PDB file of C-alpha atoms in Angstrom:
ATOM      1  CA  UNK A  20      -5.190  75.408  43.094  1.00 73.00           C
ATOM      2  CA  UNK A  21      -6.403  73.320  45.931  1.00 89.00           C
ATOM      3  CA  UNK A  22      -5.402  69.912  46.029  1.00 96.00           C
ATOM      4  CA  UNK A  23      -7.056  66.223  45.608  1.00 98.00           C
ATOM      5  CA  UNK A  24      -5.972  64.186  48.296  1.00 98.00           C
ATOM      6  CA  UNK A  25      -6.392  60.970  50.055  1.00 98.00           C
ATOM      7  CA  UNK A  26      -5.830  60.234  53.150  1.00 98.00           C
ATOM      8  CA  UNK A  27      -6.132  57.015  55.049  1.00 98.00           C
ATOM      9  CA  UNK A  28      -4.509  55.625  58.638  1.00 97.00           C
ATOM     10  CA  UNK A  29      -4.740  52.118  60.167  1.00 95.00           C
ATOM     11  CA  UNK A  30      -2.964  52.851  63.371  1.00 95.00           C
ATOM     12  CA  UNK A  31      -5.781  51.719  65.278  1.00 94.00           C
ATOM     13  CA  UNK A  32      -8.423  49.412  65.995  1.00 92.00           C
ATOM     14  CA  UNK A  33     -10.403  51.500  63.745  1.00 94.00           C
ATOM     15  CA  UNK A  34     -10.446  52.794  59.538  1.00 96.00           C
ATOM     16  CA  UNK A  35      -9.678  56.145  58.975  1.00 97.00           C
ATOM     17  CA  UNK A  36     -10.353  57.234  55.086  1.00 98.00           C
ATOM     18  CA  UNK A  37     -10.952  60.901  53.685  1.00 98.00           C
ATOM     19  CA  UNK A  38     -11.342  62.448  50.594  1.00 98.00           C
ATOM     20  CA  UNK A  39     -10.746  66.016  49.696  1.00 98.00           C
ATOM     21  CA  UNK A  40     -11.223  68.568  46.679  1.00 97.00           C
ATOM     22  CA  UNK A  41     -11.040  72.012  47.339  1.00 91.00           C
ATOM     23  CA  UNK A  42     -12.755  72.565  50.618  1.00 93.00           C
ATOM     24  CA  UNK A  43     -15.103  69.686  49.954  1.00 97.00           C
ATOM     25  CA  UNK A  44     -14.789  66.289  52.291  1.00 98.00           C
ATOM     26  CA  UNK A  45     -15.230  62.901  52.497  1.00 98.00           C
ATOM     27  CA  UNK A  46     -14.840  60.985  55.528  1.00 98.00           C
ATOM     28  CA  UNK A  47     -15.500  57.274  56.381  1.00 96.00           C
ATOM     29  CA  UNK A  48     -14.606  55.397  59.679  1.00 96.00           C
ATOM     30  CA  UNK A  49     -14.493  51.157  59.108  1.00 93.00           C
ATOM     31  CA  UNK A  50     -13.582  48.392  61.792  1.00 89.00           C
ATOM     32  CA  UNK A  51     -10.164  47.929  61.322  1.00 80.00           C
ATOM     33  CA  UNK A  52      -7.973  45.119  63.626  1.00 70.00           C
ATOM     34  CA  UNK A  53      -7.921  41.829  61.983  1.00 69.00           C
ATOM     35  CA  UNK A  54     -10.573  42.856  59.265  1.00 71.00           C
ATOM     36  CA  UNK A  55      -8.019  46.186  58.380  1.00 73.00           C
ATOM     37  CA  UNK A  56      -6.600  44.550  55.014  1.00 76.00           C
ATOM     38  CA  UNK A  57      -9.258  43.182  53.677  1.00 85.00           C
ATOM     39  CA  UNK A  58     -11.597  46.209  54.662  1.00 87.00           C
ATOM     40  CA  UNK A  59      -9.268  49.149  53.179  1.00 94.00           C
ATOM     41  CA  UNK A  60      -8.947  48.887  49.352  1.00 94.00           C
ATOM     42  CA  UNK A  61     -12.618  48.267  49.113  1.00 95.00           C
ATOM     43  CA  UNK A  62     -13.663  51.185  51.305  1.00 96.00           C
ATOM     44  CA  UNK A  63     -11.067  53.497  49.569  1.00 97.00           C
ATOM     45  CA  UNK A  64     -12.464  52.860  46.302  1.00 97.00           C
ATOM     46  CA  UNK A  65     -16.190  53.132  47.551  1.00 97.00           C
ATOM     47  CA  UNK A  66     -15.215  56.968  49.439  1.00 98.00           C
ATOM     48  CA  UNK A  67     -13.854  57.968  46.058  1.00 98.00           C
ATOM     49  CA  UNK A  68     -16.837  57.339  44.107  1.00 98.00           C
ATOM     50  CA  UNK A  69     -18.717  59.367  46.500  1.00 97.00           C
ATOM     51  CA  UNK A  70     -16.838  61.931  46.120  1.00 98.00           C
ATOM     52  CA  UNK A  71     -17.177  61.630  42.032  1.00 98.00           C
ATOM     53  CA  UNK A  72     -13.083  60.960  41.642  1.00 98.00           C
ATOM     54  CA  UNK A  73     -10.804  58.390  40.200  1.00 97.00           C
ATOM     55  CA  UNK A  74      -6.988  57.819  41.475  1.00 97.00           C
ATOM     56  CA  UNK A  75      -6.176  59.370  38.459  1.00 96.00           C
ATOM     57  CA  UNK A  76      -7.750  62.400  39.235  1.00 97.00           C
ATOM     58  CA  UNK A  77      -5.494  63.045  42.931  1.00 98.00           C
ATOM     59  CA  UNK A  78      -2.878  64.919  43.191  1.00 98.00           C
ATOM     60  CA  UNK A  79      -1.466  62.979  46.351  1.00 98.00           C
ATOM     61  CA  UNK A  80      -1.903  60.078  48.615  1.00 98.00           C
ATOM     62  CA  UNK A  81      -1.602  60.871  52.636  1.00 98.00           C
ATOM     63  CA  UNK A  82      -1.041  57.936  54.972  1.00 98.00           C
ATOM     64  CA  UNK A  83      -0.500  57.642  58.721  1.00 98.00           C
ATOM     65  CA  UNK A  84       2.949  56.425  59.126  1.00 97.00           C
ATOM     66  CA  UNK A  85       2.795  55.548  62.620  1.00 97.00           C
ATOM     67  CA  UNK A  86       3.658  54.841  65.343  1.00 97.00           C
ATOM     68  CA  UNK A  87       0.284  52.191  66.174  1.00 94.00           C
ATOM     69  CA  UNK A  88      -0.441  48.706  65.471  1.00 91.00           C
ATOM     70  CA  UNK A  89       2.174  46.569  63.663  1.00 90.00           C
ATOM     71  CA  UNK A  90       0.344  44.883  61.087  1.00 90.00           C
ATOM     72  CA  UNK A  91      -2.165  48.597  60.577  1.00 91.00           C
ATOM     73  CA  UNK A  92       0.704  50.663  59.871  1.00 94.00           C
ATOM     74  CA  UNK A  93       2.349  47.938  57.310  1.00 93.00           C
ATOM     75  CA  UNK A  94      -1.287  47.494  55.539  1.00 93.00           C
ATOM     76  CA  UNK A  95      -1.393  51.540  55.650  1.00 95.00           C
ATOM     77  CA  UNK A  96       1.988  51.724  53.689  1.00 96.00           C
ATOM     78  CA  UNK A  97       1.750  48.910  51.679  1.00 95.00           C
ATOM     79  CA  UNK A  98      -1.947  50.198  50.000  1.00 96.00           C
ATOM     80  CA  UNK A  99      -0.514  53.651  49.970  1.00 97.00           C
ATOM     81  CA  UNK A 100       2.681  52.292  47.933  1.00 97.00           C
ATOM     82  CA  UNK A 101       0.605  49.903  45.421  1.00 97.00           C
ATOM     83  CA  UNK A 102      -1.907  53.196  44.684  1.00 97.00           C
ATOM     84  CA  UNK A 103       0.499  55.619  44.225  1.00 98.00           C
ATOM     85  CA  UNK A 104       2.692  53.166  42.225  1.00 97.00           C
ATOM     86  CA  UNK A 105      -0.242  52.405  39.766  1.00 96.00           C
ATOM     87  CA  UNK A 106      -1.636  56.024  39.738  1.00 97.00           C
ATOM     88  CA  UNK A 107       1.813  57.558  39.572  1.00 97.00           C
ATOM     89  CA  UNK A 108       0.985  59.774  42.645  1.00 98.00           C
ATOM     90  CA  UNK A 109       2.959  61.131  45.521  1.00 97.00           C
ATOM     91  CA  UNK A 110       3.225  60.233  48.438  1.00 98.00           C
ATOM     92  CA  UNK A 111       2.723  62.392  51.823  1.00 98.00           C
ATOM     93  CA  UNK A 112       3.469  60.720  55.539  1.00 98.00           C
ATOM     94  CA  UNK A 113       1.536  61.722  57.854  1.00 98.00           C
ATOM     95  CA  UNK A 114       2.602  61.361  62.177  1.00 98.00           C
ATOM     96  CA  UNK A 115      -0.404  59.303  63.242  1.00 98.00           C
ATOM     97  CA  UNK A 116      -0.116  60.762  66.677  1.00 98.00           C
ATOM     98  CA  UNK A 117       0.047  64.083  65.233  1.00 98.00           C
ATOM     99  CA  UNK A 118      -3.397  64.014  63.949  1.00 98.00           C
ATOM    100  CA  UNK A 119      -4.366  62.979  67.255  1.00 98.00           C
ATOM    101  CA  UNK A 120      -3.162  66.402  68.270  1.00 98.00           C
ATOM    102  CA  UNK A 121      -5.344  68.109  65.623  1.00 98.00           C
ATOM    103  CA  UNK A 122      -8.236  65.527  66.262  1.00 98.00           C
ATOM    104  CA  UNK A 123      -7.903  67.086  69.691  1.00 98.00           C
ATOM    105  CA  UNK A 124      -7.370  70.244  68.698  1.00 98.00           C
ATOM    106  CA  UNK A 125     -10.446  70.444  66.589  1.00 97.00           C
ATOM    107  CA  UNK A 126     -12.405  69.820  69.975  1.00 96.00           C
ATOM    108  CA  UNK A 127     -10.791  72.361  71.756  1.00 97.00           C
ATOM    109  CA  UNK A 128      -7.539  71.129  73.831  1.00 96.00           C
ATOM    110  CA  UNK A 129      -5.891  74.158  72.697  1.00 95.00           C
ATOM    111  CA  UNK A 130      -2.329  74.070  70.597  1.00 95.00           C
ATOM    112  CA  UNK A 131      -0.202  72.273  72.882  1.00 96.00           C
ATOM    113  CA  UNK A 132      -0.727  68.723  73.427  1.00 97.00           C
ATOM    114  CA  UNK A 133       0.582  65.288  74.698  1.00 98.00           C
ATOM    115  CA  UNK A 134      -0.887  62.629  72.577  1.00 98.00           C
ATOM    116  CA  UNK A 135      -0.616  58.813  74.579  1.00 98.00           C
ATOM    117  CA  UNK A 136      -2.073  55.974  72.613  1.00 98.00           C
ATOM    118  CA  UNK A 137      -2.628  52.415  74.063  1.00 97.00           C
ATOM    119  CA  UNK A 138       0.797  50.850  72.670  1.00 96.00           C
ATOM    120  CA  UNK A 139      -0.203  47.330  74.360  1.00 92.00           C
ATOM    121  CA  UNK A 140       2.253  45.318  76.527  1.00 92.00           C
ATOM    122  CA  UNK A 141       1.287  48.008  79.016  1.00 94.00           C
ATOM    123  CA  UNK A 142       2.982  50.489  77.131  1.00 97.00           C
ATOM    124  CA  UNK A 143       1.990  54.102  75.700  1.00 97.00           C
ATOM    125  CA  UNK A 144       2.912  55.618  72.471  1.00 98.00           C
ATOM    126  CA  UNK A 145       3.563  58.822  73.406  1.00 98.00           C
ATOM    127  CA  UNK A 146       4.545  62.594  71.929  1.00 98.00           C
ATOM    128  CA  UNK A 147       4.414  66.101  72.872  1.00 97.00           C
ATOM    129  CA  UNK A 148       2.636  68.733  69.915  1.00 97.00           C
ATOM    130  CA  UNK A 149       2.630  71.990  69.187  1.00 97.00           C
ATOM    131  CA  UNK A 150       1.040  74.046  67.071  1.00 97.00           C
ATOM    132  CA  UNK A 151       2.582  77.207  65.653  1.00 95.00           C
ATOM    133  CA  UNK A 152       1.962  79.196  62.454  1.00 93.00           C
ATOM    134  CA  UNK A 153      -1.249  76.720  61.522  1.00 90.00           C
ATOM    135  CA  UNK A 154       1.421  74.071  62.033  1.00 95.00           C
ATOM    136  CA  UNK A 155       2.385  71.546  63.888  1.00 97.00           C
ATOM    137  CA  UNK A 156       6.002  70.841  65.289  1.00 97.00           C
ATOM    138  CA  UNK A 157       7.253  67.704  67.522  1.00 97.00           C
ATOM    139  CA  UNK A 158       8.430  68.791  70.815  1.00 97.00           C
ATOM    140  CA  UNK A 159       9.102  65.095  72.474  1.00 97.00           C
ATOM    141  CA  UNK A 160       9.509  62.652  69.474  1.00 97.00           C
ATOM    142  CA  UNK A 161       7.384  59.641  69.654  1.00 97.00           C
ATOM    143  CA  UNK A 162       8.731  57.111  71.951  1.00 97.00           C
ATOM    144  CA  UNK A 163       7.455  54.406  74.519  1.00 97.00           C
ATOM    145  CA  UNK A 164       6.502  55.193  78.020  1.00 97.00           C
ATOM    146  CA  UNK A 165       5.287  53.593  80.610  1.00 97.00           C
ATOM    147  CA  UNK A 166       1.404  54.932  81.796  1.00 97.00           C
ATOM    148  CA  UNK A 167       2.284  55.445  84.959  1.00 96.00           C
ATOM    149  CA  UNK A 168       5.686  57.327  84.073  1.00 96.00           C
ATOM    150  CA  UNK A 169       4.069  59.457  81.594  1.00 96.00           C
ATOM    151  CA  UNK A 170       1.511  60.456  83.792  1.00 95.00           C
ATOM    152  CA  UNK A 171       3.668  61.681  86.646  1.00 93.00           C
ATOM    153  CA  UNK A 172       6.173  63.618  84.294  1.00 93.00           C
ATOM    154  CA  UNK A 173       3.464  65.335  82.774  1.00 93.00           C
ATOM    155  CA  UNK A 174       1.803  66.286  85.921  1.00 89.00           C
ATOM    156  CA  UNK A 175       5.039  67.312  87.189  1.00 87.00           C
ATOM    157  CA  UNK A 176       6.023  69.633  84.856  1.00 84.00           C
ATOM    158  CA  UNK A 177       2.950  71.646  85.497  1.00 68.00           C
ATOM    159  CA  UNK A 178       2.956  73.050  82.277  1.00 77.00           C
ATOM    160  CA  UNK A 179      -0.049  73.348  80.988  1.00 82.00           C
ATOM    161  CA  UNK A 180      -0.600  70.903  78.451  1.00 92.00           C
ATOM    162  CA  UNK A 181      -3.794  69.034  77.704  1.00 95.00           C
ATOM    163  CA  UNK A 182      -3.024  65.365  77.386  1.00 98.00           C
ATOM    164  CA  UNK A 183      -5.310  63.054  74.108  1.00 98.00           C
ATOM    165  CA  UNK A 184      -5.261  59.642  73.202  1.00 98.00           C
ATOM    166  CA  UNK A 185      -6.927  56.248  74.446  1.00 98.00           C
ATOM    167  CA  UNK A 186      -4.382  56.025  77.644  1.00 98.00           C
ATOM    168  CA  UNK A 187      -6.537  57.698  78.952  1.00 98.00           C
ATOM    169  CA  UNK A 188      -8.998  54.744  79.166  1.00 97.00           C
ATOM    170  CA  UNK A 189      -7.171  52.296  78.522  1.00 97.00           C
ATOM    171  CA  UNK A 190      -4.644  53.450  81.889  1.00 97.00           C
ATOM    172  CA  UNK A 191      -7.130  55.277  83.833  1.00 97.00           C
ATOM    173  CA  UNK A 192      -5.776  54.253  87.032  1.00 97.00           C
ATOM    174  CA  UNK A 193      -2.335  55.771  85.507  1.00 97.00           C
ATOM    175  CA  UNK A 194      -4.003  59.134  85.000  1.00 96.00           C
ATOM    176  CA  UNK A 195      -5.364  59.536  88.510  1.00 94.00           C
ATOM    177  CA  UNK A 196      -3.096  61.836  89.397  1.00 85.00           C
ATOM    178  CA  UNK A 197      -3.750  64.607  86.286  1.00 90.00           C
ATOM    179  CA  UNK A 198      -5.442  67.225  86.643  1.00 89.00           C
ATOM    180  CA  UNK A 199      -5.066  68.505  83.319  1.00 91.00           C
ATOM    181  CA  UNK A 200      -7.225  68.688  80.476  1.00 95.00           C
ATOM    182  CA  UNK A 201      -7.829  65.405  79.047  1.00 97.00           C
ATOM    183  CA  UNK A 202      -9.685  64.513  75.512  1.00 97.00           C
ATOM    184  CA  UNK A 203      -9.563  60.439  75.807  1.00 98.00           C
ATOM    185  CA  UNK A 204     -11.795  60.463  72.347  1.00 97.00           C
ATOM    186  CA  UNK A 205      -9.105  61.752  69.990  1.00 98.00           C
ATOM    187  CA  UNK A 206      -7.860  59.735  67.426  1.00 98.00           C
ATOM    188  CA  UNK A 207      -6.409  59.872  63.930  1.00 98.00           C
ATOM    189  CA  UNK A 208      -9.556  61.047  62.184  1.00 98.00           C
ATOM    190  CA  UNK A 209     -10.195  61.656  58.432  1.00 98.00           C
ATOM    191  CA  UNK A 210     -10.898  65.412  58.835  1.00 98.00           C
ATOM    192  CA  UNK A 211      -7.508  65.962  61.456  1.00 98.00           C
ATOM    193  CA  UNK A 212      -5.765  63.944  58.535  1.00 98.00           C
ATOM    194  CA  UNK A 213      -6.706  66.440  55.748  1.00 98.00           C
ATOM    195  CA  UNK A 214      -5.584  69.064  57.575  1.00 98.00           C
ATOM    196  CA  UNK A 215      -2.269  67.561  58.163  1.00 98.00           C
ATOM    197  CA  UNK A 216      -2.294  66.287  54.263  1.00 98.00           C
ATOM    198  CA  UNK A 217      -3.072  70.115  53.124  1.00 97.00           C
ATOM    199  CA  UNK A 218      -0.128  71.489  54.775  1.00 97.00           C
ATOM    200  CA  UNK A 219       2.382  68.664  54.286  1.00 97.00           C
ATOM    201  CA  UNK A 220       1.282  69.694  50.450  1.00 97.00           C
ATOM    202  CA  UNK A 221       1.689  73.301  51.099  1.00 96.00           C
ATOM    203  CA  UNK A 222       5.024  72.524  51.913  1.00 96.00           C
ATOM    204  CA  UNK A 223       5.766  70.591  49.499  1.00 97.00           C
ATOM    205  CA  UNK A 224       6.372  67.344  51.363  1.00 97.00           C
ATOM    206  CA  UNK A 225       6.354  64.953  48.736  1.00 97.00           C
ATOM    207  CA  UNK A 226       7.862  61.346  48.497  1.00 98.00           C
ATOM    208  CA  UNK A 227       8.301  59.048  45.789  1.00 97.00           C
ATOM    209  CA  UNK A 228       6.192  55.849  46.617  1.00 96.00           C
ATOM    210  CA  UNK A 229       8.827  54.080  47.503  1.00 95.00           C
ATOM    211  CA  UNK A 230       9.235  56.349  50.630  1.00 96.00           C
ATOM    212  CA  UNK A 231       5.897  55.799  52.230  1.00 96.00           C
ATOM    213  CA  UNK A 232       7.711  54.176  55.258  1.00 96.00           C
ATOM    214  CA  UNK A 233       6.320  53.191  58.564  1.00 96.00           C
ATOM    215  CA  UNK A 234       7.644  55.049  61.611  1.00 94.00           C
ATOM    216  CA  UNK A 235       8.323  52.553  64.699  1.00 92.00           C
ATOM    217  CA  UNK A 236       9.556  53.143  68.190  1.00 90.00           C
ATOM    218  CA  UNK A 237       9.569  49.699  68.989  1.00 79.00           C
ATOM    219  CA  UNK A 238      10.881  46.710  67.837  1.00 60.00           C
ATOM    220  CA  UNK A 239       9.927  43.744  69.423  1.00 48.00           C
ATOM    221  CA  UNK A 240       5.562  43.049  68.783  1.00 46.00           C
ATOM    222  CA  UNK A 241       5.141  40.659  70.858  1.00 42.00           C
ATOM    223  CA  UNK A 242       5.257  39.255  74.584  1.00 42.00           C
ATOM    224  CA  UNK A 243       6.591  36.261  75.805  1.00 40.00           C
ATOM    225  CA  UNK A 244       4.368  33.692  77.948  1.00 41.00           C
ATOM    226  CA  UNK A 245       5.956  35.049  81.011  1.00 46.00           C
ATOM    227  CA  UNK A 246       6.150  38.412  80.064  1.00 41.00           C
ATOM    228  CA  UNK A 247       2.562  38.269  79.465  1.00 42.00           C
ATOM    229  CA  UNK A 248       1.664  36.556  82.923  1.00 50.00           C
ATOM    230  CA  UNK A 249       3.864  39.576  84.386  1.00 51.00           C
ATOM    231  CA  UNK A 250       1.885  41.981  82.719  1.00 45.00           C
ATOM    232  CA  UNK A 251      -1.320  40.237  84.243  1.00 50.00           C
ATOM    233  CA  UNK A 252      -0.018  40.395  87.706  1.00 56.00           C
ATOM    234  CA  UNK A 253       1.159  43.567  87.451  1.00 51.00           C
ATOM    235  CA  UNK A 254      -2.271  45.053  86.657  1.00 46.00           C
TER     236      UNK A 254
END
């Protein structure tokens, strides 16, 4: 029998919510950033009365574990915890830079990817996909790179990979140099996070509430004063 999941991710300056049964979906994007906590519980509840469903009625909730914004992926884990808590659901975790892969995927990159997501402080969050078997497997782990860094390894390596994620943008001086194909729009998206959820289900992937853990590659949030005016000259 086909699942009921949720699915939700606040890695990013943006809201990503979904809603399956069966094959039938439910997707809403909200403004996330400073609005993200006090957005998601409402919007949750308002995507599953679309789709006709109480928490009761899922069989799992899916989150986006990471690696993004501080406070997003905290708010992600903490909702997913107090839902699956009261409902007595599971729990999957979800890579958040893995279902920019599939978002990119979806469009067409093909089934090898580097993700790079804007990780401020003039950093990149950064991993290397690939999909085999209808799933997908971590080549690189996530880590933090610098743009320009990034850029030139992957460039070097020649290998064919197509490269998704806001670095793109956000570092497109970084990127001159790549030549490779490049899908700057991707992002953790409802639909790329159902597909994720079904097969972490298929698996059998489950936690315990208590488990739905953020995933961070960095440890320090925040610049100092001169570390910020350094950043300024530097770009």
């Amino acid at each position: 029998m086909s699942p009921r999941l949720l699915v939700l991710d606040t890695s990013t300056e943006s809201l990503h919510l979904g809603v399956c049964d069966g094959e039938r979906e439910w997707v809403r994007v909200v403004p996330g950033g400073a609005q993200a906590s006090a957005a998601l519980l409402p919007a949750l509840m308002a995507l599953l009365d679309e789709a006709g469903l109480a928490l009761r009625d899922l069989d799992a909730i899916a989150f986006g574990r990471g690696p993004g914004a501080f406070t997003g992926v905290r708010v992600a884990c903490a909702v997913t915890q107090g839902l699956a808590f009261g409902a007595s659901l599971a729990v999957l975790a979800l890579d958040s830079l893995m279902a920019v892969a599939e978002d990119a995927r979806a469009q067409g990159a093909g089934e090898r990817v580097w993700v790079a997501v804007d990780a401020r402080m003039g950093e990149v969050y950064a991993a290397r996909m690939e999909r085999v078997d209808a799933a997908w497997r971590t080549l690189d782990a996530p880590a933090l790179h610098s743009p320009l860094a990034l850029a030139r390894r992957i460039a070097d390596t020649a290998s064919g990979d197509a490269v998704a994620g806001n670095s793109l943008l956000v570092h497109s001086a970084a990127w001159t140099g790549f030549d490779g194909g490049r899908w700057p729009a991707s992002a953790p998206r409802a639909a790329a996070l159902l597909t994720l959820a079904r097969t972490a289900w298929a698996r059998g992937e489950r936690l315990d509430a208590a488990e739905a853990l953020p995933l961070y590659v960095r440890d320090k949030v925040a610049a100092t004063s001169a570390e910020r005016a350094a950043l300024r000259g530097a770009s």
